[in-house]
Structures are given as C-alpha cells and as structure tokens.
Short mmCIF file of C-alpha atoms and ligand atoms in Angstrom, two decimals:
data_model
loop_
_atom_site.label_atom_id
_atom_site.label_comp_id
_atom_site.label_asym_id
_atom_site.label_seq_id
_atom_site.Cartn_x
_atom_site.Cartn_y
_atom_site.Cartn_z
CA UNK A 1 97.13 75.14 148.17
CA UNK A 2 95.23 74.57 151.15
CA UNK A 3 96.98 72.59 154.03
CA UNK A 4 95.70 69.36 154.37
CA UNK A 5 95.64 67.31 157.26
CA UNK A 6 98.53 64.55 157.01
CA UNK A 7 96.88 61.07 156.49
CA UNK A 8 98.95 57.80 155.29
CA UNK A 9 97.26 55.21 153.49
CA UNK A 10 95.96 51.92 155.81
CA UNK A 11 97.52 49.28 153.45
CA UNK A 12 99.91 50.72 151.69
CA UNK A 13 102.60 53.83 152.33
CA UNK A 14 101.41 56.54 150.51
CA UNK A 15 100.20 59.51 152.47
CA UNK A 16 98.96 63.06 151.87
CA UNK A 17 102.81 64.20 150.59
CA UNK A 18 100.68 63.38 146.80
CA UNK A 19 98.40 66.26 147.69
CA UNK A 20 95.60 64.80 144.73
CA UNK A 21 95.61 61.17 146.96
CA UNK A 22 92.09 60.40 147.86
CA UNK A 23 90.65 57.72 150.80
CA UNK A 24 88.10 55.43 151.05
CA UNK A 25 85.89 55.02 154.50
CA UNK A 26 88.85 52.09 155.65
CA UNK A 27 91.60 54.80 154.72
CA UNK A 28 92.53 52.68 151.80
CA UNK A 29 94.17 55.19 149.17
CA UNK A 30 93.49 55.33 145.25
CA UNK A 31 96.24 54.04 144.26
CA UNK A 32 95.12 50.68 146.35
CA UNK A 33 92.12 51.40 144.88
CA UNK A 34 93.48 51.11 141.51
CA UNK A 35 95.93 48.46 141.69
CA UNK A 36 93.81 46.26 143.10
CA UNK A 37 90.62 46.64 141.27
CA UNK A 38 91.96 47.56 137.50
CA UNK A 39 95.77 46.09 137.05
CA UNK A 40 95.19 42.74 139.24
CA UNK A 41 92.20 41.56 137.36
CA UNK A 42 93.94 41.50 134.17
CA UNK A 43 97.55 41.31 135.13
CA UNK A 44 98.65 37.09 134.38
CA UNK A 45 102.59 37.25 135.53
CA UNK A 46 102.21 33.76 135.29
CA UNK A 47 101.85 30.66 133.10
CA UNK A 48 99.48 32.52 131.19
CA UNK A 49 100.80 35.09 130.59
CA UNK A 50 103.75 33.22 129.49
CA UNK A 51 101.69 31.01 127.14
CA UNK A 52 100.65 34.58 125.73
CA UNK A 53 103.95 35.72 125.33
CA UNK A 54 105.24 32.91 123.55
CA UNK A 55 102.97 33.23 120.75
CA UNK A 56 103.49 37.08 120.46
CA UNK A 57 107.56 35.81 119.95
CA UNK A 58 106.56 33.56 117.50
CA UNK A 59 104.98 37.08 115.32
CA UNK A 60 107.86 38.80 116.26
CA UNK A 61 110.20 36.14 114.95
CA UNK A 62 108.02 35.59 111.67
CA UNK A 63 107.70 39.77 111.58
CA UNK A 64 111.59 39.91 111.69
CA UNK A 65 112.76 37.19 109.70
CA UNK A 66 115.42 38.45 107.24
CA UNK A 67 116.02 40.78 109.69
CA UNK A 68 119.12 41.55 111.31
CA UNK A 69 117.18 42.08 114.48
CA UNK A 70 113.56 41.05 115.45
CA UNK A 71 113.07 43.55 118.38
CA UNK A 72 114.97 46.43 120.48
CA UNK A 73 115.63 46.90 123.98
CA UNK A 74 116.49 50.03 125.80
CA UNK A 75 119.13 48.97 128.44
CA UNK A 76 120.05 50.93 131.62
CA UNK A 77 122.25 48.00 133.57
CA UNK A 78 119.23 48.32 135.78
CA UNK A 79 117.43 45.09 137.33
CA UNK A 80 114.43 45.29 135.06
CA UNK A 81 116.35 46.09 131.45
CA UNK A 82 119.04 43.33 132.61
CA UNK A 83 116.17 40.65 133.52
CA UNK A 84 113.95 41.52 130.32
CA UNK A 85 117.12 41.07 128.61
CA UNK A 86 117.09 37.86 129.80
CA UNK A 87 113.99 36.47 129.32
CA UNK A 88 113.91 37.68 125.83
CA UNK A 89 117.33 35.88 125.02
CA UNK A 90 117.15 32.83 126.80
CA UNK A 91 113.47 31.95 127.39
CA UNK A 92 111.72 33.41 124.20
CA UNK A 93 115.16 33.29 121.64
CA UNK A 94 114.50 36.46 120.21
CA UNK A 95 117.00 38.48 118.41
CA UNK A 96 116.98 41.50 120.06
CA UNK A 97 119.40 44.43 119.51
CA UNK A 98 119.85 46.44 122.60
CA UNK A 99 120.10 50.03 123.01
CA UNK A 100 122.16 52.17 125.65
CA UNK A 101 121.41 55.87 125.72
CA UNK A 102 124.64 57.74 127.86
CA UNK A 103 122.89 61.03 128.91
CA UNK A 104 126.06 61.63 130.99
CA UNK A 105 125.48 60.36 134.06
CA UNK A 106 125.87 57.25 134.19
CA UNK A 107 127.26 55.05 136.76
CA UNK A 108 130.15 52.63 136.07
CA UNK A 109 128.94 49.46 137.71
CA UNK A 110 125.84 49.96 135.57
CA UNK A 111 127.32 50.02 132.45
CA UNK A 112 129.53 47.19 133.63
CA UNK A 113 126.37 44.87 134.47
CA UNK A 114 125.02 46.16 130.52
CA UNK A 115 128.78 45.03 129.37
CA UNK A 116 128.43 41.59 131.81
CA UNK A 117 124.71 40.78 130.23
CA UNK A 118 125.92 41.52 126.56
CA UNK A 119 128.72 39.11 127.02
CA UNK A 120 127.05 36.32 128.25
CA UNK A 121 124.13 36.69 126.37
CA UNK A 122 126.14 37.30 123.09
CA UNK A 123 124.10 40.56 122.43
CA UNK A 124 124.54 43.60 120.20
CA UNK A 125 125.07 46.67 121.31
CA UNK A 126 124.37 50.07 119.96
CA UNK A 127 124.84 53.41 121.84
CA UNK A 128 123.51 56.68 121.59
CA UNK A 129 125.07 59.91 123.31
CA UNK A 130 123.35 62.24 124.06
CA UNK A 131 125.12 65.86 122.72
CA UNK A 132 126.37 66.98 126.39
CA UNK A 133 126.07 71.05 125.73
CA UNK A 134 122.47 70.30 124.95
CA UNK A 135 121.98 68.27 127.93
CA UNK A 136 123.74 70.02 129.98
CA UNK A 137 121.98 73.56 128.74
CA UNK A 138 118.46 71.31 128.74
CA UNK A 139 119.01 70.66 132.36
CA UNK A 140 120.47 74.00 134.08
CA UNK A 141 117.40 75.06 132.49
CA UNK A 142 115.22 72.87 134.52
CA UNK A 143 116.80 73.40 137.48
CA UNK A 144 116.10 77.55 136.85
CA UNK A 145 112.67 76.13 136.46
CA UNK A 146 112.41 75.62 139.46
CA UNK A 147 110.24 72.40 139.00
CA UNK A 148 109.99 68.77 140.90
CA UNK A 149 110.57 66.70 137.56
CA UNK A 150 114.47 67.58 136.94
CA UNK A 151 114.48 63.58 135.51
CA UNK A 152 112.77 65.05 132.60
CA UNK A 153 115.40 65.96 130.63
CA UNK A 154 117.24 62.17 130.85
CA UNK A 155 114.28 60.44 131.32
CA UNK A 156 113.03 61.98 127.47
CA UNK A 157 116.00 61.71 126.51
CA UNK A 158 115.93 57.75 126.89
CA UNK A 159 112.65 57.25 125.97
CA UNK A 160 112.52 59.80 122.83
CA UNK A 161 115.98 58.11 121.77
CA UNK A 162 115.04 54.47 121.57
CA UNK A 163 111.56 55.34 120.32
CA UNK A 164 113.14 57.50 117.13
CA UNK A 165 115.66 54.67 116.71
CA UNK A 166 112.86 52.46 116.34
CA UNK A 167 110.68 54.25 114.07
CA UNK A 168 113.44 55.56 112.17
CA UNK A 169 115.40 52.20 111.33
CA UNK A 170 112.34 49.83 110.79
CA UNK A 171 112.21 47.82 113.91
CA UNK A 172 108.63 46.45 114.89
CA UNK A 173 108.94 45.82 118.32
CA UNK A 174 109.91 48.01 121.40
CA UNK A 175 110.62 45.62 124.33
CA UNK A 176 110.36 47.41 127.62
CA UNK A 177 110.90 46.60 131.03
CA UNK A 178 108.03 48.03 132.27
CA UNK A 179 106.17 46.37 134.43
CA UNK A 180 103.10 46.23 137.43
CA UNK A 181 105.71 44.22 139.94
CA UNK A 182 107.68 47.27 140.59
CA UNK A 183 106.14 50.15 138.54
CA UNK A 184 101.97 49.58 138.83
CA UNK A 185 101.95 52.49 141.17
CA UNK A 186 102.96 55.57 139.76
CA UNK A 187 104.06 58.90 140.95
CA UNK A 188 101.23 61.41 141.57
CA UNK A 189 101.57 63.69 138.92
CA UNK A 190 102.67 66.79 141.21
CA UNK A 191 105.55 64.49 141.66
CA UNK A 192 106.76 63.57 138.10
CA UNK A 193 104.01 64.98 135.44
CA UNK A 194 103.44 64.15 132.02
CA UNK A 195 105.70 63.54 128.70
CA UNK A 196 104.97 66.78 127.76
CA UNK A 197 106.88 68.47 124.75
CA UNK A 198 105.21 71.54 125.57
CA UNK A 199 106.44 72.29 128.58
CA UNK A 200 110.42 70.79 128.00
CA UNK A 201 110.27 73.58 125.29
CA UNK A 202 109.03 76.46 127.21
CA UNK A 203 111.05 75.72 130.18
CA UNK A 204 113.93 75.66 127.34
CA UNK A 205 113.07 78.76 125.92
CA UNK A 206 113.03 80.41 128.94
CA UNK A 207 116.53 79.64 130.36
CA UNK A 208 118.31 77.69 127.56
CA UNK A 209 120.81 79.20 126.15
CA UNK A 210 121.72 77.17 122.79
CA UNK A 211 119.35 75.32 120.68
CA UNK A 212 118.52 71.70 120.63
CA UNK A 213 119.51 70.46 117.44
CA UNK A 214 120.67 67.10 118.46
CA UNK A 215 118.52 66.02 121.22
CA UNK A 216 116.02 63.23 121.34
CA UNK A 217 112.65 64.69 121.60
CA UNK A 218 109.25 62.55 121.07
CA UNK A 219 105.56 63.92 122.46
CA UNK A 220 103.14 61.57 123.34
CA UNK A 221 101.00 61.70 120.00
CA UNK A 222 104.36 60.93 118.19
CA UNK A 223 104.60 57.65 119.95
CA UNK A 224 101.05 56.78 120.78
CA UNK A 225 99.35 57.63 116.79
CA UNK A 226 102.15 58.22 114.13
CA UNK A 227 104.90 55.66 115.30
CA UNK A 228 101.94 53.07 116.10
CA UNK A 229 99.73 53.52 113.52
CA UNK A 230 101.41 55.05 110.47
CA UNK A 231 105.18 52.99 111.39
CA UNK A 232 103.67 49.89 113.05
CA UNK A 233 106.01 50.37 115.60
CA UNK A 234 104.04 47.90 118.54
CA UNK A 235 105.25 48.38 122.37
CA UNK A 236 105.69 45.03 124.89
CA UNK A 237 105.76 45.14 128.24
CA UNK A 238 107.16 41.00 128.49
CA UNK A 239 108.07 41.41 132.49
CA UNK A 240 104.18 41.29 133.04
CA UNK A 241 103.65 38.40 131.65
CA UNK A 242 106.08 36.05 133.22
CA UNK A 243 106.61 36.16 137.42
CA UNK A 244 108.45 38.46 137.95
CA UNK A 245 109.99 39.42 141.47
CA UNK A 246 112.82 41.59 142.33
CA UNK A 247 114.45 39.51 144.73
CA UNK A 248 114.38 36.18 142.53
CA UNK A 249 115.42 38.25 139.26
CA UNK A 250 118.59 40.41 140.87
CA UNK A 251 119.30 36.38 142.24
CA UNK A 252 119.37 35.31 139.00
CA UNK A 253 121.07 37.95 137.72
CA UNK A 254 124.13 38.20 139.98
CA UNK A 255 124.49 34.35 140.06
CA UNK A 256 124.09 33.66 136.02
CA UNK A 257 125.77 36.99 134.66
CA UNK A 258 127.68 38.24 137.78
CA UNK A 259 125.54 41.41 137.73
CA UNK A 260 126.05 44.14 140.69
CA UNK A 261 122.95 45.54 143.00
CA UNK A 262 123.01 49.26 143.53
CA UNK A 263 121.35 50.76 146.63
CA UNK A 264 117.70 51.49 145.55
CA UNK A 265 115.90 51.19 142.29
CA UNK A 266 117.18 53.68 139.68
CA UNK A 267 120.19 54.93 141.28
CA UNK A 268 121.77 53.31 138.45
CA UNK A 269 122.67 57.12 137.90
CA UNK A 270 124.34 59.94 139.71
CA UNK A 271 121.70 62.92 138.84
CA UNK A 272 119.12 60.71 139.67
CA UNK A 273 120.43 59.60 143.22
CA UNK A 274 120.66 63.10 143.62
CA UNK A 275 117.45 64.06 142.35
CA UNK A 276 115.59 61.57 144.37
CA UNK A 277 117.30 61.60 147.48
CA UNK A 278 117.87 65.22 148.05
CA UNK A 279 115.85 67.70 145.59
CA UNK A 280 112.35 66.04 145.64
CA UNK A 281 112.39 65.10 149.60
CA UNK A 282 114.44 68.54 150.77
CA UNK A 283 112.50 70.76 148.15
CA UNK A 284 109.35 69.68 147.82
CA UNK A 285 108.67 66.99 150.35
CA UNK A 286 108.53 64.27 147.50
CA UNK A 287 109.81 60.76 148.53
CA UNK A 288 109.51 58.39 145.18
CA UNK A 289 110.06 55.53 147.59
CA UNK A 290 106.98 55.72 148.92
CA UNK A 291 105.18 54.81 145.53
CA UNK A 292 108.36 52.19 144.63
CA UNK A 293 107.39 50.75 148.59
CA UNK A 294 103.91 50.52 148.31
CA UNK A 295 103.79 49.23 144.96
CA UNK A 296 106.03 46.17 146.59
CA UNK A 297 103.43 45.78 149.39
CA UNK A 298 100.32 45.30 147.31
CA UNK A 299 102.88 42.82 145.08
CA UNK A 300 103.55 40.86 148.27
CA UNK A 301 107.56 41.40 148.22
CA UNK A 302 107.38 43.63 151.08
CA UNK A 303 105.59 44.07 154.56
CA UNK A 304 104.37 47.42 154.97
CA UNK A 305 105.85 47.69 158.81
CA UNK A 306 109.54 46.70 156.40
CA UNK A 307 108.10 49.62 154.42
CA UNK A 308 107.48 52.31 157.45
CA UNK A 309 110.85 51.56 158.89
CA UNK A 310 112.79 52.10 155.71
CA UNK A 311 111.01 55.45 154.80
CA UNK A 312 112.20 56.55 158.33
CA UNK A 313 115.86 56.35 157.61
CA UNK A 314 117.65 58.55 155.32
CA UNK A 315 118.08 57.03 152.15
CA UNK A 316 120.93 58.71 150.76
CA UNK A 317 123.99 59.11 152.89
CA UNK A 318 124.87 62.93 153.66
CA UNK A 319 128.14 62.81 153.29
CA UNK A 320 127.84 61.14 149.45
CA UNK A 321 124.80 63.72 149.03
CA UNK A 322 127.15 66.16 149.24
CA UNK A 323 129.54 64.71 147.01
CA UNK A 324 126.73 64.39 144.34
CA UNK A 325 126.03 68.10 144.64
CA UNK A 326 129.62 68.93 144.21
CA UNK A 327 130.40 66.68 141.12
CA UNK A 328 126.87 67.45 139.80
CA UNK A 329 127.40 71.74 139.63
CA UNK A 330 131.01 70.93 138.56
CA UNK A 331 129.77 68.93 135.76
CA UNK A 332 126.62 71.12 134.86
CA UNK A 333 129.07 74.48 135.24
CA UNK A 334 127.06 75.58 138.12
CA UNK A 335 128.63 77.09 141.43
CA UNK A 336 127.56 75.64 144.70
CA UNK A 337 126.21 78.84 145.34
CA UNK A 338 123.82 79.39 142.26
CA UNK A 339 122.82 76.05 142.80
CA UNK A 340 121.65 76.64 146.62
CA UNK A 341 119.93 79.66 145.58
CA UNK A 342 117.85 77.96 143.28
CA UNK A 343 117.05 75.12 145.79
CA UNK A 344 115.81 78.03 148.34
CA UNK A 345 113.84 79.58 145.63
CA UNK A 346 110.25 79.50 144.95
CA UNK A 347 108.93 75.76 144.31
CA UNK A 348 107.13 76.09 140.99
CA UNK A 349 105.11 73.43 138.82
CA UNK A 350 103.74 72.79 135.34
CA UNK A 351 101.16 74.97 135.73
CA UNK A 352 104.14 78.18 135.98
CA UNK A 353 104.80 77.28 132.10
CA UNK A 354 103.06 76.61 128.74
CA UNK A 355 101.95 72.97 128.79
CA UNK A 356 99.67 70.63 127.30
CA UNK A 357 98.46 69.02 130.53
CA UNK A 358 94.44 69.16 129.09
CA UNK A 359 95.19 67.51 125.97
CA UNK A 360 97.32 64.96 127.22
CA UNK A 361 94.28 64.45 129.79
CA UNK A 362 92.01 63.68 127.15
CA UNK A 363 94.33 61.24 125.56
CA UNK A 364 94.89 59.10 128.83
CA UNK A 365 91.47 59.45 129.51
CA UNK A 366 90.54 57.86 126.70
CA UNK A 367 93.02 55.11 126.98
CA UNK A 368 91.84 54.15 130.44
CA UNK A 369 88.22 53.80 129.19
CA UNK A 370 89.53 51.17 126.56
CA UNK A 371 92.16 49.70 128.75
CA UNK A 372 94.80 50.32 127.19
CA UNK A 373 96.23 52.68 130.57
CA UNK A 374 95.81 51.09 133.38
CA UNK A 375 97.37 53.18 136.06
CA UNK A 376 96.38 55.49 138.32
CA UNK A 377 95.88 58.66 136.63
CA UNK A 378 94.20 61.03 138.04
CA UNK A 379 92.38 62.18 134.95
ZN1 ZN B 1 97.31 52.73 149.46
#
C-alpha cells in the first residue's frame, strides 16, 4: 500500500489510519458524508419513532401470544443490551426471554449488571457456553493469522448463537441493541471486515487444531435469506426508535437497577480490552475509538475538541495491559513469548486467506440500494 499523506476529518475524528476514508473539498470524511446524508434523514429516535414502535409491539405481542416468550434479546451487561432490556420490559411490556452467550471472557461486573437487570426486571434467563477447546483452538488460530479482527471469533460466536437459538426454537423476533446513537459509524473494513464464514474456516483450517463441532457458526445468507424468509425470523433494532443517549441511559440504568459503568464501550470483556487497546493500535495502528468518538460528535453527545483530547491519552492503562496479556496467553495456553512473536510478525488481512469478500459485496450492495443497509460501506 502506498503511503498516504495523514489527513483527519474536519468535523469528525476519523483520519487516514482507515486507509479506504475519502474527503470532500471542506475535508469532511465519508463517513460524515454518510451519516449525515443517508441515516439522519430517516433515523426518528423520537416520538415517532416511538409511535412506530409501539405498534410493531402490539404484532409482536399478537405474533407471540400462547407463547412462552414473544421476543429474544442477546444480553452482554453492556449499556445498550441493559437499556434495550429496558425499554422492551417496562415501556413496550413485551415478554422477552434474554440470552447470555459466555465465550469465556467475560467480566464479572458485567454479568453482575445482566444478574441486577434480570432481577429487577423479573426476566428469564438462558445461557449458552460456548465449548472452551473450540474457542480457545478458534482463537490461537486467529491470532497465527495474523489478522486485525481477533473479535471475530466471540463476536460470531454471539451473534451466530442467538441467531440459531432463534431460528431453531421458533422465536419471531430478534431484539437488538443496535443502534445509529453509538454504532451509525462503523469500522472501515480494514479494521473489522465482514461476517464471513469463509474466511473463519480457512483461517481454522490453517492453524486449528481440533474441529468445531460445537461452535456457533451463521454466514450472512443464513441470517439475511433462510432465517428471514424461509423461518420468519424478523430483526429490530428498538434503540433507534426511541432517544436514545448514552449519558441519560447509563443514568437510568445505575439509578433504577444499580448497574456498574466500565471504562469505554465494550470493555465489558477482557479479550476485547485487550484487543482494542493494545493489538489493533500497537499492531496495526487501528484505534476503534475513533469511529465510537466520531459517531458521538455527529450525535451531539460529544465535542470533537472532548474527542481530540481523549484519543491523545492512552486508553488502556500499561500496567493492566500487561496483566491482560499475561492472563490472556495463560488462559489461551500461549507463552508470552509465542505470543510476542506473533505480534512482531507480518500484519496480514482477509485478502491472505480464502474469503467471500465479492459476494458479500454484492449482497450489501444491494441492500444499500433498497435501504435496508444504511451504513457506510464501502461497497
Ligand atoms: Zn468525518
């Protein structure tokens, strides 16, 4: 790749570190671009939207009558699970059963906000775990990879788990907290890539050393055409259609349920702390939150100046980083060493393995020209 001159967005934070970002004349980047032109025009987090979401309960009730649950929620113990959780309870009385998926790493105050919300909110609870040789073979073998997106294997793991549970026991509705207030601006690609089977099973094959048998897997054609069309399995998104900002909802949160903040979005989770605060920046020069920062900027919760200084201070302590990387070989049977030599190893990317990257192309292409993807991919 050739080196480009470094060049940071003029209204938001993201900068030439995404090497596909593009600028207009006033140095505005695409993902402004984007947000501002294609998710703001149709995005109502407001009485609207609300109005809208009320009658889509009222189907999901009717849908799920007789039922011994209307709807399912995959919960992390993260703000926006916790707050969805909420809303769907208290302001919309569904009957939601909620779904933890333990890949292994996570941390205790998280599950101990899930616990605090379940209580209060008399909720059900069912857990899956993931098989830990798997994982654990799944994700030395991304590491040997030597690719950016070592949150693949958890990250598929949660999604592929509460979509199968889904499809497989006959529940309609996936609630998610997804949402435009804190998610609208994706990582670039280089950054995170695609759900792409293809490339979690070459990767696999390559360096894995016992077979998946157990562990949730799910492409994108699963979800997107057989679950939705042939199981009628329909995916929500309720946190963008009521208001919905951070500040106000981890208030809410702590005062009504008692819930617990966590330094920075996602570090619900050891590996991922770890992931994002040391192997993306000190590899490959990847700081997530950039896009998490500007995506709070063009939502009005933060200044961008709030934004600059932030990014210029370390976000994960060295001392705890260290800590991580010590618990996290332990636990993965790794030696400090092995591990070290794979960090100073060649950087590699998707485009080192078999992948699907074209087709899956196609596919978002064609859901952004029908509007049913509205984020900035780079298609
Ligand atoms: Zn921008």
């Amino acid at each position: 790749m050739s080196e480009r001159e470094y060049q940071v967005c003029t209204n938001c934070v993201m900068d030439t570190s995404d090497p596909e970002i593009t600028f207009d004349e006033n140095g505005r980047c695409d993902f402004c671009e984007n947000f501002i032109n294609t998710i703001l025009p149709s995005w109502q987090p407001d009485e609207r939207g609300f109005e809208k979401l009320q009658k889509l309960a009222e189907k999901i009730k009717k849908d799920g009558k007789n039922k011994p649950y209307d709807c399912i929620i995959g919960i992390s113990g993260g703000v926006d699970s916790s707050y969805l959780a909420y809303i769907v309870k208290e302001k919309l009385g569904l009957r939601p059963l909620m779904l933890l998926i333990d890949p292994g790493w996570n941390l205790n105050v998280a599950n101990e906000n899930v616990f605090k919300i379940l209580k209060s909110l008399n909720l059900d609870l069912e857990t899956i775990v993931v098989d830990w040789e798997e994982m654990k073979d799944l994700q030395v073998a991304f590491f040997k990879s030597q690719v950016p997106y070592q949150d693949t294997p958890q990250d598929h793991a949660i999604f592929a788990g509460l979509y199968n549970y889904a499809a497989k026991n006959g529940i309609k509705y996936i609630l998610t907290g997804g949402n435009y207030s804190t998610e609208g601006v994706k990582p670039p690609q280089e950054w995170t890539y695609l759900n792409d089977i293809k490339l979690i099973k070459d990767i696999h094959k390559k360096f894995g050393k016992r077979p998946l048998k157990t562990f949730p897997l799910c492409g994108m054609f699963k979800y997107k055409l057989f679950y939705r069309y042939v199981k009628g399995v329909r995916v929500i998104h309720p946190l963008n259609m009521v208001p919905y900002d951070k500040n106000d909802a981890i208030r809410i949160l702590e005062e009504k349920f008692g819930w617990e903040q966590y330094a920075n979005k996602h570090y619900e989770n050891i590996f991922t702390r770890f992931y994002e605060g040391y192997w993306l920046p000190k590899k490959f020069g990847y700081d997530k939150r950039k896009c998490y920062f500007s995506n709070l900027i063009l939502t009005g919760q933060m200044t961008r100046d709030d934004a600059i200084v932030e990014l210029s201070q370390q976000s994960y302590d060295e001392k705890i980083a260290m800590q991580d990387l010590e618990y996290i070989v332990e636990k993965l049977d790794m030696t400090k060493e092995e591990f070290l030599e794979i960090m100073n190893g060649p950087n590699k990317t998707f485009r080192d393995y078999k992948n699907n990257e074209k087709l899956l192309k196609s596919a978002i292409k064609l859901a952004m020209k029908v509007g049913m993807e509205k984020r900035n991919f780079r298609t």
